[in-house]
Coordinates of C-alpha atoms in Angstrom, one line a residue:
M881 CA 124.5 98.2 103.1
T882 CA 122.3 96.4 105.6
Y883 CA 125.6 95.2 107.1
I884 CA 126.7 98.3 108.3
K885 CA 125.5 99.2 111.9
P886 CA 124.3 102.9 112.2
K887 CA 126.7 105.0 114.2
F888 CA 124.1 107.2 116.1
R889 CA 123.8 106.4 119.7
H890 CA 121.3 107.9 122.1
P891 CA 123.2 110.4 124.4
D892 CA 121.6 109.1 127.4
L893 CA 122.7 105.5 127.2
P894 CA 123.7 104.0 130.5
K895 CA 127.5 104.0 131.1
N896 CA 129.7 101.5 133.1
A897 CA 132.3 102.3 135.7
V898 CA 134.9 103.2 133.1
G899 CA 132.5 105.4 130.8
F900 CA 131.5 102.9 128.2
T901 CA 128.1 102.2 127.0
K902 CA 127.0 98.6 126.0
T903 CA 127.2 99.4 122.4
D904 CA 130.9 100.3 122.8
Y905 CA 131.5 96.4 123.5
E906 CA 129.6 95.5 120.4
G907 CA 131.1 94.8 116.8
V908 CA 129.8 94.6 113.2
I909 CA 126.5 92.9 112.3
S910 CA 126.5 89.2 112.3
T911 CA 126.7 87.3 109.1
L912 CA 125.7 84.1 110.5
C913 CA 122.5 82.2 110.1
A914 CA 119.4 84.0 111.8
G915 CA 119.0 82.1 115.1
C916 CA 122.6 80.8 115.3
G917 CA 123.5 80.0 118.9
H918 CA 126.9 81.7 118.2
D919 CA 125.3 85.1 118.1
S920 CA 123.7 84.5 121.6
I921 CA 127.3 83.5 122.9
S922 CA 128.7 87.0 121.5
G923 CA 125.8 88.9 123.1
S924 CA 126.8 87.2 126.5
I925 CA 130.5 88.1 125.9
V926 CA 129.2 91.7 125.4
Q927 CA 127.2 91.9 128.4
A928 CA 129.7 90.2 130.7
C929 CA 132.6 92.8 129.5
Y930 CA 130.3 95.8 129.9
E931 CA 129.1 94.6 133.4
M932 CA 132.7 94.2 134.5
S933 CA 133.8 97.6 133.3
I934 CA 136.7 96.2 131.2
E935 CA 138.2 98.6 128.8
P936 CA 138.0 97.0 125.4
H937 CA 141.7 97.8 124.6
R938 CA 142.7 95.6 127.3
V939 CA 141.4 92.5 125.6
A940 CA 143.0 90.4 123.1
K941 CA 140.5 88.1 121.2
L942 CA 141.7 85.2 119.2
S943 CA 140.3 82.6 117.1
G944 CA 140.8 79.9 114.4
I945 CA 138.6 78.8 111.3
G946 CA 134.7 78.1 111.4
C947 CA 131.6 79.7 112.0
S948 CA 132.7 80.2 115.7
S949 CA 135.8 81.8 114.6
K950 CA 133.9 84.5 112.6
T951 CA 132.5 85.8 115.8
P952 CA 135.1 88.1 117.3
N953 CA 134.2 90.5 114.5
Y954 CA 130.7 90.8 116.1
F955 CA 132.0 91.8 119.8
L956 CA 134.5 94.2 121.4
N957 CA 135.3 96.1 118.2
N958 CA 137.7 98.3 119.7
S959 CA 139.8 95.3 121.2
H960 CA 143.2 93.7 120.0
G961 CA 142.3 90.8 117.5
F962 CA 144.1 88.1 115.6
N963 CA 142.1 85.3 113.4
S964 CA 144.6 82.5 113.1
V965 CA 144.5 79.3 111.1
H966 CA 142.5 76.1 111.6
G967 CA 143.2 74.6 115.2
R968 CA 146.1 76.8 115.8
M969 CA 144.5 79.6 117.9
P970 CA 146.1 78.4 121.3
S971 CA 149.8 78.7 120.0
V972 CA 148.9 82.1 119.0
A973 CA 147.4 83.1 122.1
T974 CA 150.3 81.5 124.0
G975 CA 152.9 83.7 122.0
A976 CA 150.7 86.7 122.6
N977 CA 150.4 85.8 126.4
M978 CA 154.3 85.5 126.9
A979 CA 154.8 88.7 125.1
N980 CA 152.6 90.6 127.3
R981 CA 150.8 89.2 130.2
D982 CA 149.1 92.5 131.0
L983 CA 146.2 92.0 128.4
I984 CA 143.0 89.8 128.9
Y985 CA 143.0 86.9 126.6
L986 CA 139.7 85.5 125.1
G987 CA 140.0 82.7 122.6
V988 CA 137.1 81.7 120.5
S989 CA 137.0 78.2 118.9
G990 CA 134.6 75.6 117.7
D991 CA 134.2 71.7 117.9
G992 CA 136.0 71.1 114.9
D993 CA 138.7 73.7 115.4
T994 CA 139.5 72.4 119.1
A995 CA 138.3 68.6 119.1
S996 CA 139.9 67.7 115.5
I997 CA 142.6 69.5 114.0
G998 CA 143.3 71.7 117.0
M999 CA 143.3 69.0 119.6
G1000 CA 146.9 68.9 120.5
Q1001 CA 147.2 72.7 120.8
F1002 CA 144.2 72.7 123.0
V1003 CA 145.8 69.9 125.3
H1004 CA 149.0 71.9 125.7
A1005 CA 147.3 75.3 126.4
I1006 CA 145.5 73.2 129.3
R1007 CA 148.7 71.7 130.4
R1008 CA 150.6 74.8 130.6
N1009 CA 147.7 76.7 132.3
L1010 CA 147.7 79.5 130.0
N1011 CA 145.9 82.6 131.5
M1012 CA 143.0 82.9 129.1
L1013 CA 139.5 82.4 128.7
Y1014 CA 138.8 79.5 126.0
I1015 CA 135.2 79.4 124.7
V1016 CA 134.0 76.4 122.5
M1017 CA 131.0 77.2 120.5
N1018 CA 130.0 73.6 120.4
N1019 CA 127.3 72.5 117.8
G1020 CA 128.3 68.9 117.0
C1021 CA 128.6 69.5 113.1
Y1022 CA 131.0 71.6 110.6
G1023 CA 128.6 74.3 109.4
L1024 CA 130.9 75.8 106.9
T1025 CA 131.0 72.6 105.1
K1026 CA 127.3 71.3 104.9
G1027 CA 126.9 70.1 108.3
Q1028 CA 128.9 66.7 108.7
D1029 CA 129.3 65.2 112.0
S1030 CA 132.2 66.8 114.2
A1031 CA 134.2 65.0 116.7
T1032 CA 132.0 65.8 119.6
A1033 CA 128.6 64.7 118.0
D1034 CA 127.3 62.0 120.3
A1035 CA 126.9 58.4 119.1
G1036 CA 123.4 57.8 117.9
S1037 CA 122.7 61.3 116.8
V1038 CA 120.9 62.0 113.7
S1039 CA 122.2 64.3 111.3
K1040 CA 120.0 66.5 108.8
S1041 CA 120.5 64.3 106.0
G1042 CA 119.3 61.4 108.2
S1043 CA 122.7 59.5 108.8
V1044 CA 123.2 58.3 112.3
N1045 CA 126.7 59.0 113.7
P1046 CA 128.4 55.5 114.9
F1047 CA 131.2 57.2 116.8
E1048 CA 131.5 58.3 120.3
G1049 CA 131.6 62.0 120.9
I1050 CA 134.7 63.6 122.5
D1051 CA 133.7 65.3 125.7
L1052 CA 135.8 68.4 126.0
V1053 CA 134.7 69.0 129.8
G1054 CA 135.7 65.6 130.9
M1055 CA 139.0 65.7 128.7
A1056 CA 139.8 69.1 130.4
L1057 CA 139.0 67.8 133.8
E1058 CA 141.3 64.8 133.1
L1059 CA 144.1 67.1 131.7
G1060 CA 144.1 69.2 135.0
A1061 CA 142.4 72.4 133.7
T1062 CA 141.9 74.7 136.8
F1063 CA 138.4 76.1 135.5
V1064 CA 135.8 74.0 133.9
A1065 CA 132.5 74.9 132.9
R1066 CA 129.4 74.1 130.5
S1067 CA 126.7 76.1 129.3
F1068 CA 124.0 76.6 126.7
S1069 CA 123.9 79.4 124.3
G1070 CA 120.0 79.8 125.1
D1071 CA 120.8 80.4 128.9
K1072 CA 122.2 83.8 129.1
T1073 CA 121.3 84.1 133.1
Q1074 CA 123.8 81.2 133.5
L1075 CA 126.4 81.9 130.6
V1076 CA 126.9 85.6 131.8
P1077 CA 128.3 84.9 135.2
L1078 CA 130.2 82.1 133.9
I1079 CA 132.0 84.2 131.6
K1080 CA 132.7 86.9 134.2
A1081 CA 134.0 84.2 136.5
A1082 CA 136.3 82.9 133.9
L1083 CA 137.6 86.1 132.8
S1084 CA 138.8 86.7 136.6
H1085 CA 140.3 83.1 137.0
N1086 CA 143.9 83.1 137.1
G1087 CA 144.8 80.2 134.6
F1088 CA 143.2 78.2 131.7
A1089 CA 139.4 78.7 132.0
L1090 CA 137.2 76.3 129.6
I1091 CA 133.7 77.0 128.8
D1092 CA 132.0 74.6 126.5
V1093 CA 129.1 76.2 125.3
L1094 CA 126.3 74.1 123.5
S1095 CA 125.4 76.3 120.4
P1096 CA 122.7 74.7 118.2
C1097 CA 123.4 74.9 114.5
V1098 CA 119.9 76.0 113.1
T1099 CA 120.7 75.2 109.5
F1100 CA 122.4 71.7 109.6
N1101 CA 121.9 70.3 113.3
N1102 CA 118.6 71.5 114.9
N1103 CA 116.6 68.6 113.7
V1104 CA 114.7 65.7 115.4
G1105 CA 117.4 63.1 116.4
S1106 CA 120.2 65.7 117.0
T1107 CA 121.6 65.8 120.5
K1108 CA 123.0 69.4 119.7
S1109 CA 119.3 70.9 118.8
Y1110 CA 117.6 73.6 120.8
D1111 CA 114.7 71.1 122.0
Y1112 CA 117.1 68.3 123.0
V1113 CA 119.4 70.5 125.0
R1114 CA 116.5 72.2 126.9
D1115 CA 114.9 68.8 127.6
H1116 CA 118.1 67.1 129.0
I1117 CA 119.9 70.1 130.9
E1118 CA 121.0 69.3 134.5
A1119 CA 122.2 72.5 136.2
L1120 CA 124.7 72.0 139.1
A1121 CA 124.1 75.3 140.6
E1122 CA 122.5 78.8 140.1
I1123 CA 125.5 81.1 139.5
G1124 CA 126.2 84.6 140.8
Y1125 CA 129.3 86.6 140.1
V1126 CA 130.5 89.1 142.7
P1127 CA 133.2 91.7 141.8
E1128 CA 136.0 92.6 144.0
K1129 CA 135.2 95.3 146.5
E1130 CA 131.7 94.8 146.4
E1131 CA 129.8 93.5 149.5
I1132 CA 129.4 89.8 149.3
T1133 CA 125.9 88.5 150.6
V1134 CA 124.3 85.2 150.7
S1135 CA 120.3 85.1 150.4
Y1136 CA 120.2 81.4 150.6
D1137 CA 119.5 79.1 153.5
S1138 CA 122.5 78.0 155.5
G1139 CA 124.3 75.1 153.9
S1140 CA 122.8 75.4 150.5
S1141 CA 125.3 77.7 149.0
V1142 CA 129.0 78.3 148.5
D1143 CA 131.2 81.3 147.7
V1144 CA 134.5 80.6 145.8
E1145 CA 136.9 83.5 146.0
L1146 CA 139.1 83.9 143.0
H1147 CA 142.7 85.4 143.1
D1148 CA 141.8 88.9 142.0
G1149 CA 139.3 89.3 145.1
S1150 CA 136.0 88.6 143.2
S1151 CA 133.7 85.7 143.8
V1152 CA 131.8 83.1 142.4
Q1153 CA 128.5 82.5 144.6
L1154 CA 126.8 79.2 143.9
H1155 CA 123.4 78.1 145.1
K1156 CA 123.8 74.3 144.9
L1157 CA 121.2 72.4 142.9
A1158 CA 123.2 69.1 142.9
E1159 CA 123.1 67.8 146.4
G1160 CA 126.6 68.1 148.1
W1161 CA 128.2 69.7 145.2
D1162 CA 131.4 71.2 145.6
P1163 CA 133.2 72.9 142.6
R1164 CA 136.6 72.7 144.1
D1165 CA 136.6 68.8 144.2
R1166 CA 138.0 67.5 140.7
Q1167 CA 137.3 63.9 141.5
A1168 CA 134.0 64.5 142.4
A1169 CA 133.2 66.6 139.3
M1170 CA 134.8 63.7 137.1
S1171 CA 132.3 61.4 138.8
R1172 CA 129.2 63.5 138.5
L1173 CA 130.1 63.9 134.8
Q1174 CA 130.3 60.3 134.1
Q1175 CA 127.0 59.8 135.9
A1176 CA 125.1 62.7 133.9
K1177 CA 126.3 60.7 130.8
A1178 CA 125.0 57.5 131.7
E1179 CA 121.8 59.0 132.5
G1180 CA 121.3 61.0 129.5
E1181 CA 121.9 64.3 131.2
I1182 CA 123.8 67.5 129.9
L1183 CA 125.5 68.7 133.0
T1184 CA 125.9 72.6 132.9
G1185 CA 127.3 75.2 135.2
L1186 CA 130.6 75.6 136.9
V1187 CA 131.8 72.1 137.1
Y1188 CA 135.4 72.7 138.6
V1189 CA 137.5 75.6 139.6
D1190 CA 140.9 75.8 141.4
P1191 CA 140.8 79.2 143.3
D1192 CA 144.7 78.8 144.0
S1193 CA 145.8 78.0 140.4
K1194 CA 148.9 79.4 139.2
D1195 CA 149.4 80.5 135.4
L1196 CA 152.1 79.7 133.1
H1197 CA 154.0 82.8 134.0
E1198 CA 154.0 82.1 137.7
I1199 CA 155.1 78.4 136.9
I1200 CA 158.2 79.4 134.7
K1201 CA 158.9 82.7 136.6
S1202 CA 158.8 84.7 133.6
D1203 CA 159.6 88.7 133.7
K1204 CA 156.6 90.8 134.6
R1205 CA 157.5 93.4 132.0
P1206 CA 156.1 93.1 128.4
L1207 CA 158.5 91.9 125.8
N1208 CA 158.6 95.0 124.0
S1209 CA 159.8 96.9 127.0
L1210 CA 162.7 94.8 127.6
K1211 CA 166.2 96.1 126.6
E1212 CA 169.1 94.6 125.0
E1213 CA 170.8 94.3 128.5
D1214 CA 167.8 92.4 129.8
L1215 CA 167.6 90.1 126.8
C1216 CA 171.5 89.6 126.7
P1217 CA 173.1 90.0 130.2
G1218 CA 176.5 89.2 128.7
A1219 CA 179.3 86.7 128.9
G1220 CA 179.9 86.8 132.5
V1221 CA 176.3 85.6 133.4
L1222 CA 176.5 82.9 130.9
A1223 CA 179.6 81.5 132.5
M1224 CA 177.9 81.5 135.8
I1225 CA 175.0 79.4 134.3
N1226 CA 177.5 77.0 132.8
D1227 CA 179.3 76.8 136.1
E1228 CA 176.4 75.4 137.8
F1229 CA 176.1 72.6 135.6
R1230 CA 179.9 71.5 136.2

């Protein structure tokens, strides 16, 4: 029974602003391979939600199929959850969000689940600016089916079996920018210092927030020649900025030299604070972000950090002007206003 976590907790564990300890944000013991980057991402989600004092019951976590989609079982045990079928997580998230906008939607997917069978759903979630955090645990291989190259595997990368991938990989960050995503970031599962504030900022963003997290597969894709291995990623990372997250109502301070930092205020009053490492970097410039991403690819760099954010983003509910009340609270007269209203609508088209 080693997979069962002990229920005993020290009575003096520190609590956050809503009275929860960090253990209240955990799940069951992971059954993923020891050292899997996905477990590090789960740990970062736990840390971010604990520090933000998010009540677990306010979160709806969703996933598809794959190693990554097992992870919602390993964090936020007291949250709402739905494990969908392969590639269909975005449509389930859309339906849930349309029914109740008051929950915080956190979708977890993988490079196969997103960049192959789920590509169409991924595209339309971005297009509609669905208010959710979409985390891709990207390891460039199919870990559940013996490590074949996925659609995000880079051309020329070598698999554990020794085969060389002849195809260009799909860059989900570049695609999201091109499609108009309003929050786009990339990180590394081994860089918790960067990933935790990115998750906080993404959860506070109003609209679709993508974080593409490079997450090495220790069993099938951590070998020499792989561009998704721990060693390769560490050697080729180029961070755009040092990232800090400042919650709403907390004093915003800047400890950097004048001109070397930027604050981006989000819709809820919280702020993303960036100490720019890349010269002239402005995360609110979509064209500059796309150009810098292409430059990094040409130079063999893996660009990480907050790539782009639109602080004035309008989510799907604002775009279609939907009712602010949850669907299950609407009464018959709200959903079926009667023949008179229908006649008025028809008259507008005559």
